[in-house]
């Protein structure tokens, strides 16, 4: 019998352990609050997972660079009404292979040099979202 890796109770259990976000739900490109108070979902993209792209689909390094560029360009356009998160899932044993390194370098160079991109960590994304949400709540509550 295969046991589930996550259940409906998982966010509450993680919150009890002091965590404030999950980083494995692939259903959005913006953070959002979960039903557990104080718990967020920070986006994760299975489409930008190097295992799926290189191993499962057999894409080339240039394909990877173009996918990253296309993803970023579209998310940047979509971000006109609020931020978006692009989270490539990278594994050293896949994208870190010597023959793929230059393509990772090209993709990352495009990302960090793209206007309006905040290259950051999931911790910083969660903290920023929580602060912005709290500030919006304060503005809403003070205008009532």
PDB file of N, CA and C in Angstrom, residues 136-144:
ATOM      1  N   UNK A 136      -2.212  45.442   3.788  1.00  0.00           N
ATOM      2  CA  UNK A 136      -3.501  45.611   3.106  1.00  0.00           C
ATOM      3  C   UNK A 136      -4.641  45.439   4.092  1.00  0.00           C
ATOM      4  N   UNK A 137      -4.496  44.496   5.014  1.00  0.00           N
ATOM      5  CA  UNK A 137      -5.521  44.310   6.051  1.00  0.00           C
ATOM      6  C   UNK A 137      -5.612  45.486   6.972  1.00  0.00           C
ATOM      7  N   UNK A 138      -4.477  46.087   7.305  1.00  0.00           N
ATOM      8  CA  UNK A 138      -4.458  47.281   8.153  1.00  0.00           C
ATOM      9  C   UNK A 138      -5.148  48.445   7.459  1.00  0.00           C
ATOM     10  N   UNK A 139      -4.887  48.596   6.151  1.00  0.00           N
ATOM     11  CA  UNK A 139      -5.531  49.673   5.406  1.00  0.00           C
ATOM     12  C   UNK A 139      -7.039  49.449   5.332  1.00  0.00           C
ATOM     13  N   UNK A 140      -7.437  48.206   5.116  1.00  0.00           N
ATOM     14  CA  UNK A 140      -8.858  47.881   5.033  1.00  0.00           C
ATOM     15  C   UNK A 140      -9.531  48.115   6.387  1.00  0.00           C
ATOM     16  N   UNK A 141      -8.882  47.667   7.466  1.00  0.00           N
ATOM     17  CA  UNK A 141      -9.460  47.821   8.797  1.00  0.00           C
ATOM     18  C   UNK A 141      -9.499  49.282   9.235  1.00  0.00           C
ATOM     19  N   UNK A 142      -8.497  50.079   8.862  1.00  0.00           N
ATOM     20  CA  UNK A 142      -8.474  51.466   9.306  1.00  0.00           C
ATOM     21  C   UNK A 142      -9.465  52.335   8.538  1.00  0.00           C
ATOM     22  N   UNK A 143      -9.904  51.868   7.375  1.00  0.00           N
ATOM     23  CA  UNK A 143     -10.855  52.670   6.603  1.00  0.00           C
ATOM     24  C   UNK A 143     -12.301  52.311   6.932  1.00  0.00           C
ATOM     25  N   UNK A 144     -12.496  51.333   7.795  1.00  0.00           N
ATOM     26  CA  UNK A 144     -13.862  50.905   8.152  1.00  0.00           C
ATOM     27  C   UNK A 144     -14.476  51.824   9.168  1.00  0.00           C
TER      28      UNK A 144
END
